[in-house]
């Protein structure tokens, strides 16, 4: 049994032991709550780590599946997923433990309330003895004072009358003093009895409290220890798997999976001006190049021919046509993944080469048209007849299984005798429209200020460095340090998609984005003149829709321990930002604005539902003609908020030596490049058939049949994003003068 420490050590002259013990009991409840918060914070950290490991596993799965090293990525992926599961299991255990602590806190609160009622009499006894002690002390002092006064008067020879008055005062003081002595004795007895019981009760409560806390800590330690054991097992398994992955096994797997066959080419001889391969039952040729029928052959002879004369067949071997650049082979999904699936988000550097700023014309960040013409490599080209390859890097594409979009309710009728050959019946592109479960779209983007909106020149290409901009309108180059400084922001996103036939589960989608800040030139003087300018902080919302965020590490900081998955706080490194802006100003002192690439991100995609324009392409190829139909449907649920798709262009390569093309709507044929080109008016839910329609063409060929090729599409949209991510400035000192949003296509392709 524990020594009764509380009973022995909480008395004292002022009788304050009860108060100390009572508040110690209350502090126990505070400690329980703090322990709960500590465990909760540990669970948050473990959850964040688990999610990061899950993303890392996805990165491993998106790595190239080509080459000898490809199987090793599966080992990395499985091991990383298991580590993520270990930490998530710890999160689950800690969350259960938090529930247990919370339950104890509630029980503790009830017990403390009950204890408070039970020790109320002790509190009264404490208050009584404290008040009686004070009164006793005062009455004692009064008694001594009156007695000394009477004695002094007697020595000084005071009159009898004065002595009698003094005697009455002494008598009254004596009686008061005696009465408080008696009251104190009674209060002391009551206090000691109550305090003895209460001290033992308080010690019992503390003993139980400490035991419960120890049990909770033991469970915490056990959960962490079990996780460490599991992590060790996963690591041991990973090491064994890597040891078992020998060079020979990797080479063997590549040979088995990618091998093209074991039969080597046969021998050839030159015979009569014709190359002939020595295979079994190959007919012999005479000197004129005709086939001589062998004896007992299976060929039947007609009645009009001489049985004895050998029958001749003329053999002509037509050389294989060389690839002249117009023949394109249809890519498989794996090949497309290999070509566009290995590009990842790269960190954004903070400084741009000054030579780039002076050698290129800079346009306004928020008004640049990213679809200027680019060279196709041909000596001459038809204007606006080709879709330029996108400048924006893309990231690994992933697959998702989604129901296909609905086809148009009605289709434009073609003139009689035009563009036939593709059956209109049995078209699989016709399931009902489905609803998107994503949150409501964000409010439409609007200028916060019309007279001082900041401009910039960030294009839709992911240029990895900040840029310098010029202004179209009034330039706020003179700013007062006490004013809220204007900052402009631009969100620019790129959607990459590959549609395979009418099967939506084969649709591959990847969406990336950039965030750029624009600063007026006048802000540099304020930053450089202030020893510590206000820190620019902002909050990104709807970040739960982002799969990955890559901040500019030289300029941007964030709190990795944030628990809210739908928002993320950032703040800028003001000395680094000031240094960069000052350097940019020195390199281009006439610029009105300076743009800084702040961060890049990758958007969580949901297959075909994440594409703003759904596509299905149909080919019908014969030796003399090729019929083509491209169905498209506007998908407003992919955008936040829905916005029109502008500058829609479709480019389709067609080989087979096209001699004539009929199309609806009218397309442009580029004979040099063997490509047909459509430019479609803006597409939105306000368009005909709610943005659904078709492009059709019939091609006449001189050297068919055509080989179905991959078509490319590009479009652009202002005032909306596909992610719905938004920004809000935090704190004082700055104001958001403009919030610009837009997206465009990166690699947007479709196959039959």
XYZ file of C-alpha atoms in Angstrom:
752
model
C 0.000 0.000 0.000
C 1.268 3.463 -0.892
C 2.339 5.753 1.954
C -0.320 8.412 2.714
C 1.829 11.277 1.486
C -1.074 13.657 1.009
C -2.237 13.128 4.605
C 1.173 13.929 6.014
C 2.264 16.841 3.854
C -0.653 19.195 3.248
C -1.354 20.973 6.591
C 0.577 24.154 7.482
C -0.149 27.398 9.338
C -2.390 28.923 6.654
C -4.332 25.679 6.052
C -3.873 25.921 2.232
C -3.306 22.187 1.691
C -6.902 21.576 0.564
C -6.653 24.204 -2.153
C -3.396 22.734 -3.505
C -4.780 19.181 -3.590
C -8.022 20.254 -5.281
C -6.267 22.109 -8.077
C -3.854 19.215 -8.516
C -6.869 17.012 -9.204
C -8.122 19.477 -11.834
C -4.691 19.535 -13.493
C -5.018 15.793 -13.991
C -7.907 16.375 -16.375
C -5.832 18.958 -18.281
C -2.997 16.437 -18.609
C -5.380 13.839 -20.010
C -6.571 16.247 -22.694
C -3.002 17.212 -23.565
C -2.048 13.547 -23.894
C -5.015 13.043 -26.232
C -3.849 15.936 -28.404
C -0.298 14.586 -28.460
C -1.482 11.183 -29.696
C -3.749 12.895 -32.230
C -0.817 14.892 -33.601
C 1.264 11.713 -33.882
C -1.614 10.058 -35.782
C -1.791 13.054 -38.139
C 1.925 12.811 -38.851
C 1.681 9.060 -39.458
C -1.306 9.557 -41.778
C 0.517 12.213 -43.766
C 3.531 9.927 -44.046
C 1.338 7.028 -45.153
C -0.302 9.159 -47.830
C 3.093 10.327 -49.030
C 4.270 6.721 -49.270
C 1.113 5.839 -51.220
C 1.864 8.630 -53.677
C 5.431 7.371 -53.926
C 4.096 3.905 -54.742
C 1.972 5.435 -57.511
C 5.093 7.132 -58.814
C 6.793 3.756 -59.008
C 3.815 2.298 -60.882
C 3.971 5.191 -63.366
C 7.634 4.633 -64.100
C 8.590 3.220 -67.460
C 7.384 -0.329 -68.014
C 9.853 -0.718 -70.860
C 13.381 -1.971 -70.535
C 15.138 -4.609 -68.481
C 14.760 -2.699 -65.208
C 10.926 -2.552 -65.477
C 10.169 -5.563 -63.161
C 12.162 -3.950 -60.346
C 9.603 -1.151 -60.156
C 6.999 -3.726 -59.088
C 9.216 -4.658 -56.129
C 9.542 -0.984 -55.158
C 5.807 -0.448 -55.575
C 4.775 -3.436 -53.447
C 7.271 -2.638 -50.691
C 6.254 1.030 -50.584
C 2.564 0.136 -50.488
C 3.204 -2.226 -47.565
C 5.102 0.489 -45.691
C 2.205 2.874 -46.295
C -0.186 0.213 -44.963
C 1.953 -0.240 -41.826
C 1.791 3.453 -41.013
C -1.922 3.614 -41.804
C -2.497 0.681 -39.451
C -0.678 2.657 -36.746
C -2.998 5.575 -37.503
C -5.981 3.289 -36.952
C -4.602 2.052 -33.627
C -3.810 5.573 -32.452
C -7.291 6.736 -33.383
C -8.758 3.918 -31.284
C -6.460 4.940 -28.433
C -7.622 8.562 -28.772
C -11.209 7.366 -28.362
C -10.162 5.551 -25.196
C -8.460 8.672 -23.818
C -11.492 10.807 -24.657
C -13.722 8.331 -22.850
C -11.456 8.526 -19.809
C -11.494 12.338 -19.923
C -15.291 12.267 -19.812
C -15.264 9.823 -16.910
C -12.660 11.930 -15.156
C -14.810 15.038 -15.499
C -17.784 13.238 -13.952
C -15.666 11.927 -11.068
C -14.214 15.375 -10.407
C -17.683 16.859 -10.305
C -18.811 14.197 -7.849
C -15.671 14.676 -5.737
C -16.257 18.418 -5.611
C -19.670 17.831 -4.096
C -18.282 15.307 -1.609
C -15.512 17.606 -0.334
C -17.777 20.650 -0.059
C -17.980 20.156 3.725
C -14.189 20.067 3.888
C -14.057 23.343 2.029
C -16.452 24.845 4.589
C -14.300 23.520 7.433
C -11.245 25.057 5.789
C -12.982 28.407 5.362
C -14.259 28.245 8.979
C -10.895 27.538 10.573
C -9.239 30.183 8.386
C -11.774 32.849 9.436
C -11.733 31.767 13.100
C -7.934 31.799 13.091
C -7.937 35.361 11.798
C -10.552 36.468 14.371
C -8.691 34.692 17.159
C -5.499 36.498 16.227
C -7.236 39.872 16.213
C -8.998 39.224 19.552
C -5.707 38.162 21.087
C -3.997 41.316 19.884
C -6.899 43.404 21.221
C -6.769 41.660 24.606
C -3.039 42.304 24.943
C -3.453 45.917 23.879
C -6.219 46.622 26.410
C -4.312 44.942 29.235
C -1.173 46.980 28.544
C -3.247 50.178 28.365
C -4.799 49.519 31.784
C -1.400 48.851 33.297
C 0.033 52.035 31.857
C -2.832 54.160 33.253
C -2.336 52.621 36.666
C 1.350 53.498 36.693
C 0.698 57.033 35.527
C -1.804 57.634 38.386
C -4.952 57.976 36.369
C -8.228 58.673 38.091
C -10.314 55.849 39.387
C -13.002 56.592 36.866
C -10.570 56.207 33.993
C -9.207 53.061 35.528
C -12.707 51.610 35.842
C -13.384 52.324 32.152
C -10.135 50.693 31.192
C -11.008 47.702 33.371
C -14.327 47.241 31.548
C -12.517 47.229 28.174
C -10.030 44.659 29.444
C -12.850 42.460 30.679
C -14.684 42.647 27.341
C -11.504 41.892 25.414
C -10.783 38.947 27.680
C -14.232 37.442 27.100
C -13.940 37.866 23.321
C -10.537 36.302 23.275
C -11.695 33.300 25.331
C -14.692 32.757 23.056
C -12.521 32.645 19.911
C -10.180 30.241 21.633
C -13.142 27.936 22.183
C -14.388 28.422 18.583
C -10.954 27.685 17.214
C -10.754 24.451 19.182
C -14.095 23.337 17.726
C -13.135 24.411 14.155
C -9.761 22.714 14.470
C -11.350 19.406 15.432
C -13.797 19.596 12.499
C -11.057 20.676 10.061
C -8.648 17.892 11.028
C -11.334 15.269 10.644
C -12.520 16.538 7.247
C -9.018 17.196 5.934
C -7.869 13.683 6.893
C -10.686 12.116 4.889
C -10.255 14.481 1.956
C -6.462 14.090 1.711
C -6.884 10.321 1.479
C -9.612 10.756 -1.170
C -7.418 13.072 -3.266
C -4.496 10.634 -3.103
C -6.754 7.798 -4.186
C -7.950 9.834 -7.179
C -4.373 10.630 -8.191
C -3.289 6.998 -7.846
C -6.120 5.883 -10.143
C -5.380 8.703 -12.598
C -1.696 7.853 -12.902
C -2.490 4.166 -13.370
C -4.913 4.935 -16.226
C -2.399 7.237 -17.898
C 0.271 4.533 -17.613
C -2.082 2.042 -19.290
C -2.696 4.472 -22.131
C 1.016 5.131 -22.594
C 1.680 1.391 -22.557
C -0.883 0.900 -25.352
C 0.733 3.755 -27.273
C 4.198 2.220 -26.943
C 2.917 -1.216 -27.909
C 1.251 0.126 -31.075
C 4.408 1.948 -32.127
C 6.557 -1.101 -31.366
C 4.283 -3.396 -33.409
C 4.503 -0.973 -36.334
C 8.289 -0.921 -36.139
C 8.323 -4.721 -36.202
C 6.055 -4.739 -39.270
C 8.254 -2.145 -40.985
C 11.289 -4.288 -40.259
C 9.569 -7.317 -41.811
C 8.671 -5.321 -44.922
C 12.248 -4.092 -45.231
C 13.590 -7.618 -44.798
C 11.198 -8.855 -47.507
C 12.306 -6.033 -49.816
C 15.983 -6.910 -49.328
C 15.289 -10.591 -50.077
C 13.293 -9.714 -53.192
C 16.093 -7.500 -54.450
C 18.656 -10.235 -53.723
C 16.509 -12.720 -55.664
C 16.235 -10.309 -58.604
C 19.324 -11.425 -60.450
C 20.708 -10.041 -63.668
C 19.845 -13.298 -65.432
C 16.203 -13.224 -64.257
C 15.731 -9.659 -65.501
C 17.260 -10.492 -68.879
C 15.098 -13.637 -69.080
C 11.881 -11.731 -68.287
C 12.611 -9.175 -70.976
C 13.301 -11.904 -73.508
C 10.092 -13.763 -72.607
C 7.818 -10.698 -72.539
C 9.238 -8.643 -75.400
C 10.807 -11.331 -77.571
C 9.936 -11.230 -81.264
C 10.495 -14.890 -82.094
C 13.217 -17.550 -82.324
C 13.091 -18.280 -86.070
C 15.892 -16.656 -87.971
C 15.584 -15.431 -91.588
C 15.892 -18.086 -94.288
C 18.590 -18.174 -96.953
C 17.939 -16.573 -100.337
C 19.356 -17.105 -103.838
C 19.178 -15.005 -106.972
C 17.022 -16.836 -109.557
C 16.042 -15.479 -112.991
C 15.986 -11.864 -111.927
C 13.504 -12.678 -109.151
C 14.315 -13.091 -105.436
C 12.862 -16.439 -104.316
C 12.856 -17.861 -100.823
C 13.522 -21.636 -100.655
C 10.430 -22.880 -98.953
C 8.679 -26.192 -99.332
C 6.435 -26.635 -102.410
C 7.577 -23.386 -104.089
C 6.854 -23.786 -107.845
C 9.792 -23.861 -110.255
C 10.075 -21.076 -112.832
C 10.976 -21.336 -116.491
C 13.310 -19.004 -118.352
C 10.437 -16.585 -119.037
C 9.512 -16.332 -115.351
C 6.405 -18.573 -115.557
C 5.534 -21.251 -113.011
C 5.875 -24.852 -114.187
C 3.172 -27.171 -112.834
C 4.783 -30.164 -111.139
C 3.766 -33.702 -111.848
C 0.848 -35.067 -109.742
C -0.045 -31.547 -108.781
C -3.406 -30.616 -107.354
C -4.074 -28.177 -110.256
C -6.883 -29.302 -112.533
C -6.641 -28.879 -116.302
C -9.343 -27.771 -118.654
C -10.596 -29.902 -121.525
C -9.281 -27.430 -124.067
C -5.646 -27.635 -122.930
C -3.057 -30.195 -123.876
C -2.381 -32.598 -120.996
C 1.239 -32.956 -122.038
C 2.086 -29.262 -122.246
C 3.117 -27.753 -118.904
C 0.734 -25.053 -117.652
C 2.348 -21.633 -117.023
C 1.538 -19.040 -114.373
C 3.098 -15.593 -114.518
C 4.610 -14.534 -111.174
C 5.226 -10.849 -110.430
C 6.760 -9.732 -107.127
C 5.812 -6.144 -106.346
C 8.409 -4.295 -104.227
C 7.262 -3.090 -100.817
C 6.689 0.668 -100.830
C 9.060 2.567 -98.632
C 7.732 4.669 -95.821
C 7.483 8.213 -97.170
C 6.401 9.788 -93.932
C 2.665 9.627 -94.612
C 2.177 6.113 -93.262
C 1.640 6.079 -89.548
C 1.361 3.010 -87.393
C -1.328 2.955 -84.799
C 0.171 3.130 -81.317
C -0.912 0.825 -78.585
C -1.742 2.069 -75.114
C 1.576 0.741 -73.776
C 3.496 2.613 -76.478
C 1.645 5.814 -75.713
C 2.432 5.384 -72.051
C 6.063 4.966 -72.999
C 6.020 8.113 -75.100
C 4.059 10.470 -72.864
C 3.898 8.651 -69.555
C 7.360 9.287 -68.241
C 7.214 13.070 -67.924
C 6.886 14.161 -64.293
C 6.424 17.398 -62.479
C 9.757 19.097 -61.954
C 10.551 21.658 -59.247
C 10.250 25.272 -60.270
C 13.527 27.229 -60.152
C 13.388 30.782 -58.988
C 15.622 32.578 -61.515
C 15.185 32.882 -65.285
C 17.990 33.410 -67.745
C 18.173 37.100 -68.490
C 19.018 36.455 -72.130
C 15.608 34.895 -72.596
C 13.994 38.060 -71.358
C 15.746 40.232 -73.913
C 15.614 37.993 -76.976
C 11.903 37.147 -76.870
C 8.977 39.489 -77.113
C 7.059 39.366 -73.861
C 3.288 39.524 -73.870
C 0.908 40.058 -71.020
C 0.726 37.033 -68.724
C -3.010 36.906 -68.516
C -3.860 37.487 -72.178
C -1.308 35.429 -74.128
C -2.692 33.137 -76.878
C -0.696 29.907 -76.427
C -1.678 28.367 -79.764
C 0.561 30.295 -82.129
C 1.670 28.312 -85.222
C 4.780 26.177 -84.953
C 7.001 24.619 -87.605
C 6.070 21.108 -88.681
C 9.373 20.440 -90.375
C 7.944 20.746 -93.885
C 9.331 23.202 -96.404
C 5.870 24.622 -96.937
C 2.625 24.174 -95.087
C -0.979 25.150 -95.356
C -1.822 28.027 -92.977
C -3.721 26.884 -89.879
C -3.705 23.345 -91.168
C -1.776 21.639 -88.447
C -2.071 21.438 -84.704
C 1.217 22.573 -83.144
C 2.734 20.230 -80.600
C 2.162 21.480 -77.050
C 4.979 23.228 -75.210
C 3.741 22.161 -71.807
C 5.391 19.102 -70.265
C 3.025 16.321 -69.304
C 3.101 13.796 -66.526
C 2.575 10.019 -66.399
C -0.882 9.026 -67.532
C -3.053 6.755 -65.474
C -6.119 4.692 -66.373
C -9.569 4.706 -64.881
C -12.800 2.816 -65.555
C -15.610 5.270 -66.262
C -18.867 4.908 -68.147
C -18.712 6.596 -71.578
C -20.288 9.990 -72.250
C -23.644 10.311 -74.035
C -23.703 10.819 -77.781
C -25.501 13.807 -79.350
C -29.291 13.744 -79.295
C -29.394 14.619 -82.985
C -26.893 14.849 -85.799
C -26.750 17.143 -88.845
C -27.939 15.399 -91.992
C -25.593 15.117 -94.955
C -26.679 15.856 -98.518
C -27.811 12.799 -100.472
C -24.944 10.863 -102.014
C -22.294 12.470 -99.780
C -20.028 10.828 -97.180
C -21.490 7.352 -96.933
C -19.921 4.154 -95.766
C -19.989 4.432 -91.960
C -22.968 2.652 -90.484
C -25.028 4.874 -88.225
C -26.593 1.911 -86.401
C -24.996 0.131 -83.476
C -22.879 3.059 -82.310
C -21.623 2.366 -78.799
C -21.168 6.037 -77.929
C -24.655 6.446 -76.447
C -25.022 5.725 -72.701
C -27.008 8.180 -70.546
C -25.249 11.182 -69.073
C -23.953 10.614 -65.563
C -23.589 13.059 -62.736
C -20.299 14.035 -61.296
C -19.846 13.585 -57.574
C -17.288 16.348 -57.310
C -18.062 19.448 -55.162
C -19.980 22.384 -56.651
C -17.956 24.502 -59.069
C -16.193 27.581 -57.798
C -17.561 31.033 -58.468
C -16.715 32.518 -61.873
C -13.467 34.402 -62.015
C -13.816 38.161 -62.072
C -11.439 41.110 -61.948
C -11.098 42.434 -58.460
C -10.035 45.788 -59.868
C -10.529 47.138 -63.364
C -8.144 50.055 -63.298
C -5.095 48.503 -61.674
C -5.232 44.853 -62.586
C -1.733 43.471 -62.790
C -0.669 41.839 -66.028
C 1.941 39.223 -66.761
C 3.241 37.115 -69.561
C 3.152 33.535 -68.373
C 2.097 31.395 -71.307
C 0.557 27.972 -71.181
C 3.950 26.416 -71.620
C 5.562 25.306 -68.421
C 8.493 27.607 -68.571
C 10.414 26.782 -65.476
C 11.459 30.301 -64.571
C 9.851 33.558 -63.528
C 9.331 36.190 -66.192
C 9.133 39.916 -66.635
C 5.900 41.471 -67.880
C 4.557 44.682 -69.329
C 1.217 46.326 -68.696
C -1.574 47.120 -71.118
C -3.231 49.689 -68.868
C -2.296 52.068 -66.074
C 0.768 50.899 -64.238
C 0.752 51.129 -60.432
C 4.477 51.699 -60.274
C 4.196 54.165 -57.407
C 2.951 52.563 -54.225
C 2.760 53.807 -50.671
C 4.315 51.537 -48.096
C 1.247 51.859 -45.864
C -1.093 50.676 -48.632
C -2.149 47.060 -49.139
C 0.184 45.998 -51.955
C -1.555 44.567 -55.072
C -0.704 41.016 -56.100
C -2.051 39.159 -59.170
C -2.278 35.377 -59.488
C -2.776 33.091 -62.489
C -3.708 29.390 -62.515
C -2.819 27.685 -65.798
C -3.637 24.001 -66.333
C -2.901 21.501 -69.090
C -5.050 18.424 -69.804
C -3.497 15.406 -71.521
C -5.812 12.626 -72.699
C -5.799 9.535 -74.900
C -9.121 8.014 -76.052
C -9.080 4.425 -77.350
C -12.185 3.528 -79.352
C -15.560 3.828 -77.609
C -14.410 2.087 -74.414
C -14.218 4.734 -71.633
C -12.171 2.413 -69.413
C -9.274 2.811 -71.848
C -9.261 6.583 -71.550
C -5.960 7.802 -70.081
C -5.952 11.261 -68.468
C -3.317 13.412 -66.764
C -3.834 17.039 -65.708
C -1.094 19.400 -64.496
C -1.123 23.033 -63.485
C 0.996 26.052 -62.589
C 0.448 28.932 -60.184
C 2.151 32.250 -60.996
C 2.295 35.463 -58.931
C 2.729 38.908 -60.533
C 4.261 41.857 -58.680
C 4.171 45.529 -59.776
C 7.564 47.122 -60.224
C 6.785 49.706 -57.531
C 6.731 46.984 -54.894
C 10.490 46.472 -55.190
C 11.277 49.859 -53.625
C 9.000 49.064 -50.678
C 10.604 45.654 -50.174
C 14.173 46.958 -50.364
C 13.531 49.992 -48.137
C 11.953 47.926 -45.374
C 14.235 45.795 -43.171
C 11.429 43.252 -42.716
C 8.555 43.550 -45.226
C 5.284 41.867 -44.357
C 5.375 38.145 -45.115
C 3.186 37.249 -48.091
C 1.071 34.266 -47.070
C -1.717 32.517 -48.911
C -4.004 29.527 -48.552
C -4.801 27.111 -51.373
C -8.296 25.614 -51.221
C -9.686 22.432 -52.792
C -6.244 20.839 -52.504
C -7.867 17.458 -51.860
C -8.347 17.366 -55.635
C -4.584 17.575 -56.169
C -2.493 14.444 -56.293
C 0.840 16.238 -56.035
C 2.091 19.750 -55.250
C 5.649 20.839 -56.144
C 6.442 24.267 -54.654
C 9.288 26.550 -55.706
C 11.647 25.488 -52.935
C 13.805 28.593 -53.247
C 10.926 30.973 -52.582
C 8.042 29.068 -50.986
C 7.534 27.428 -47.592
C 4.676 25.316 -46.271
C 3.691 23.445 -43.135
C 3.870 19.702 -43.854
C 1.982 18.867 -40.645
C -1.302 20.483 -41.705
C -4.211 18.147 -40.990
C -6.805 19.692 -43.311
C -6.478 17.828 -46.616
C -8.634 20.335 -48.496
C -6.490 23.414 -47.768
C -2.771 24.106 -47.608
C -0.999 27.169 -46.241
C 2.097 28.683 -47.876
C 4.290 31.690 -47.193
C 7.098 33.244 -49.204
C 10.737 33.640 -48.273
C 10.686 37.427 -48.367
C 14.488 38.002 -48.469
C 14.798 35.568 -51.408
C 11.789 37.125 -53.157
C 13.174 40.642 -52.663
C 16.571 39.604 -54.008
C 15.029 38.009 -57.069
C 12.756 40.976 -57.830
C 15.677 43.376 -57.389
C 17.796 41.335 -59.799
C 14.933 41.188 -62.304
C 14.540 44.950 -62.065
C 18.239 45.450 -62.731
C 18.062 43.226 -65.798
C 14.871 44.833 -67.152
C 14.345 48.226 -65.452
C 11.522 49.276 -67.830
C 9.199 46.398 -66.982
C 5.999 47.248 -65.122
C 5.434 43.785 -63.680
C 7.576 40.823 -62.652
C 6.137 37.310 -62.671
C 7.269 34.457 -60.451
C 6.429 30.764 -60.955
C 5.371 29.741 -57.433
C 4.333 26.103 -57.682
C 3.260 23.276 -59.971
C 0.669 20.622 -59.239
C -0.890 17.465 -60.606
C -4.668 17.038 -60.484
C -6.405 13.836 -59.363
C -8.079 12.523 -62.517
C -11.172 10.349 -62.814
C -10.716 8.905 -66.264
C -13.014 10.139 -69.012
C -15.075 12.153 -66.508
C -12.084 14.481 -66.091
C -11.899 15.346 -69.797
C -13.680 18.540 -70.925
C -14.235 17.130 -74.434
C -14.983 13.410 -74.908
C -13.920 11.874 -78.234
C -14.681 8.730 -80.266
C -13.207 8.144 -83.751
C -14.401 5.649 -86.386
C -12.499 4.557 -89.522
C -13.710 2.502 -92.489
C -10.865 1.743 -94.865
C -11.111 0.162 -98.343
C -8.540 0.104 -101.163
C -10.248 3.040 -102.896
C -11.855 5.105 -100.102
C -11.540 5.928 -96.423
C -14.544 7.083 -94.354
C -13.859 8.935 -91.111
C -16.167 10.097 -88.341
C -15.160 11.882 -85.128
C -17.854 12.185 -82.422
C -17.320 14.705 -79.648
C -19.247 15.713 -76.530
C -18.765 18.706 -74.235
C -18.411 17.653 -70.580
C -19.187 20.628 -68.286
C -18.757 18.506 -65.145
C -14.994 18.330 -65.736
C -14.577 22.110 -65.210
C -14.812 24.338 -62.143
C -16.908 26.251 -63.210
C -18.054 25.165 -66.720
C -16.616 27.390 -69.450
C -16.608 27.432 -73.249
C -13.855 25.623 -75.160
C -12.432 28.046 -77.703
C -10.138 27.711 -80.725
C -11.044 24.024 -81.098
C -8.872 22.403 -83.785
C -8.776 18.775 -84.986
C -5.933 17.316 -87.050
C -6.173 13.841 -88.693
C -3.375 12.240 -90.756
C -4.719 10.113 -93.664
C -2.347 8.081 -95.879
C -2.999 6.135 -99.060
C -2.440 9.026 -101.499
C -5.653 11.012 -101.085
C -6.910 12.404 -104.411
C -10.149 14.001 -103.182
C -11.816 14.859 -99.850
C -15.450 15.591 -98.968
C -16.135 16.748 -95.420
C -18.865 18.041 -93.144
C -18.303 20.535 -91.696
C -15.772 21.757 -94.208
C -12.190 20.730 -93.500
C -8.886 21.766 -95.080
C -6.713 19.139 -96.756
C -2.949 19.578 -96.721
C -1.606 17.406 -99.521
C 2.047 17.914 -98.598
C 1.511 16.667 -95.070
C -1.375 14.272 -95.863
C -3.491 15.732 -93.073
C -7.060 16.994 -92.787
C -7.769 19.923 -90.507
C -11.002 21.144 -88.890
C -11.426 24.379 -86.981
C -14.605 24.238 -84.882
C -16.432 27.181 -83.370
C -16.590 27.519 -79.585
C -18.053 24.491 -77.797
C -20.143 24.844 -74.623
C -23.397 23.605 -73.103
C -25.080 26.487 -74.929
C -23.934 25.154 -78.298
C -26.132 23.051 -80.571
C -26.980 19.662 -79.022
C -25.467 20.933 -75.734
C -21.998 20.839 -77.235
C -22.220 17.413 -78.917
C -21.519 16.866 -82.582
C -19.542 15.031 -85.259
C -16.913 15.649 -87.914
C -17.169 13.482 -91.040
C -15.046 13.068 -94.113
C -14.732 10.765 -97.122
C -11.337 10.404 -98.806
C -10.765 8.982 -102.290
C -7.453 7.115 -102.583
C -5.085 6.096 -105.366
C -2.926 3.796 -103.237
C -5.160 2.487 -100.469
C -6.154 1.238 -98.101
C -5.350 3.823 -95.426
C -3.942 2.854 -92.059
C -6.040 4.388 -89.205
C -3.909 7.027 -87.498
C -4.010 8.905 -84.206
C -5.831 12.231 -84.394
C -4.862 15.271 -82.309
C -7.151 17.916 -80.796
C -6.413 21.227 -79.150
C -8.555 23.860 -77.457
C -8.338 26.621 -74.884
C -10.602 27.901 -72.115
C -10.549 31.111 -70.039
C -12.070 31.737 -66.617
C -12.057 28.158 -65.363
C -9.830 25.303 -64.255
C -10.216 21.539 -64.204
C -9.017 21.227 -60.603
C -11.173 23.919 -58.973
C -8.154 24.960 -56.885
C -8.318 28.541 -55.600
C -6.223 30.957 -53.556
C -6.865 33.327 -50.651
C -4.366 35.772 -49.191
C -3.775 35.373 -45.455
C -2.900 38.237 -43.148
C -2.530 41.929 -43.901
C -0.290 44.001 -46.111
C -1.380 42.621 -49.483
C -4.520 42.458 -51.607
C -5.440 40.247 -54.526
C -6.005 42.511 -57.530
C -6.566 39.729 -60.085
C -7.227 35.994 -60.007
C -6.891 34.546 -63.510
C -7.805 30.956 -64.393
C -7.525 29.000 -67.629
C -6.632 25.629 -69.118
C -5.648 24.178 -72.482
C -4.809 20.880 -74.096
C -1.425 19.279 -73.888
C -1.410 15.935 -75.729
C -5.064 15.284 -76.542
C -5.378 12.289 -78.861
C -7.844 9.622 -80.009
C -7.565 6.255 -81.768
C -10.178 3.925 -83.160
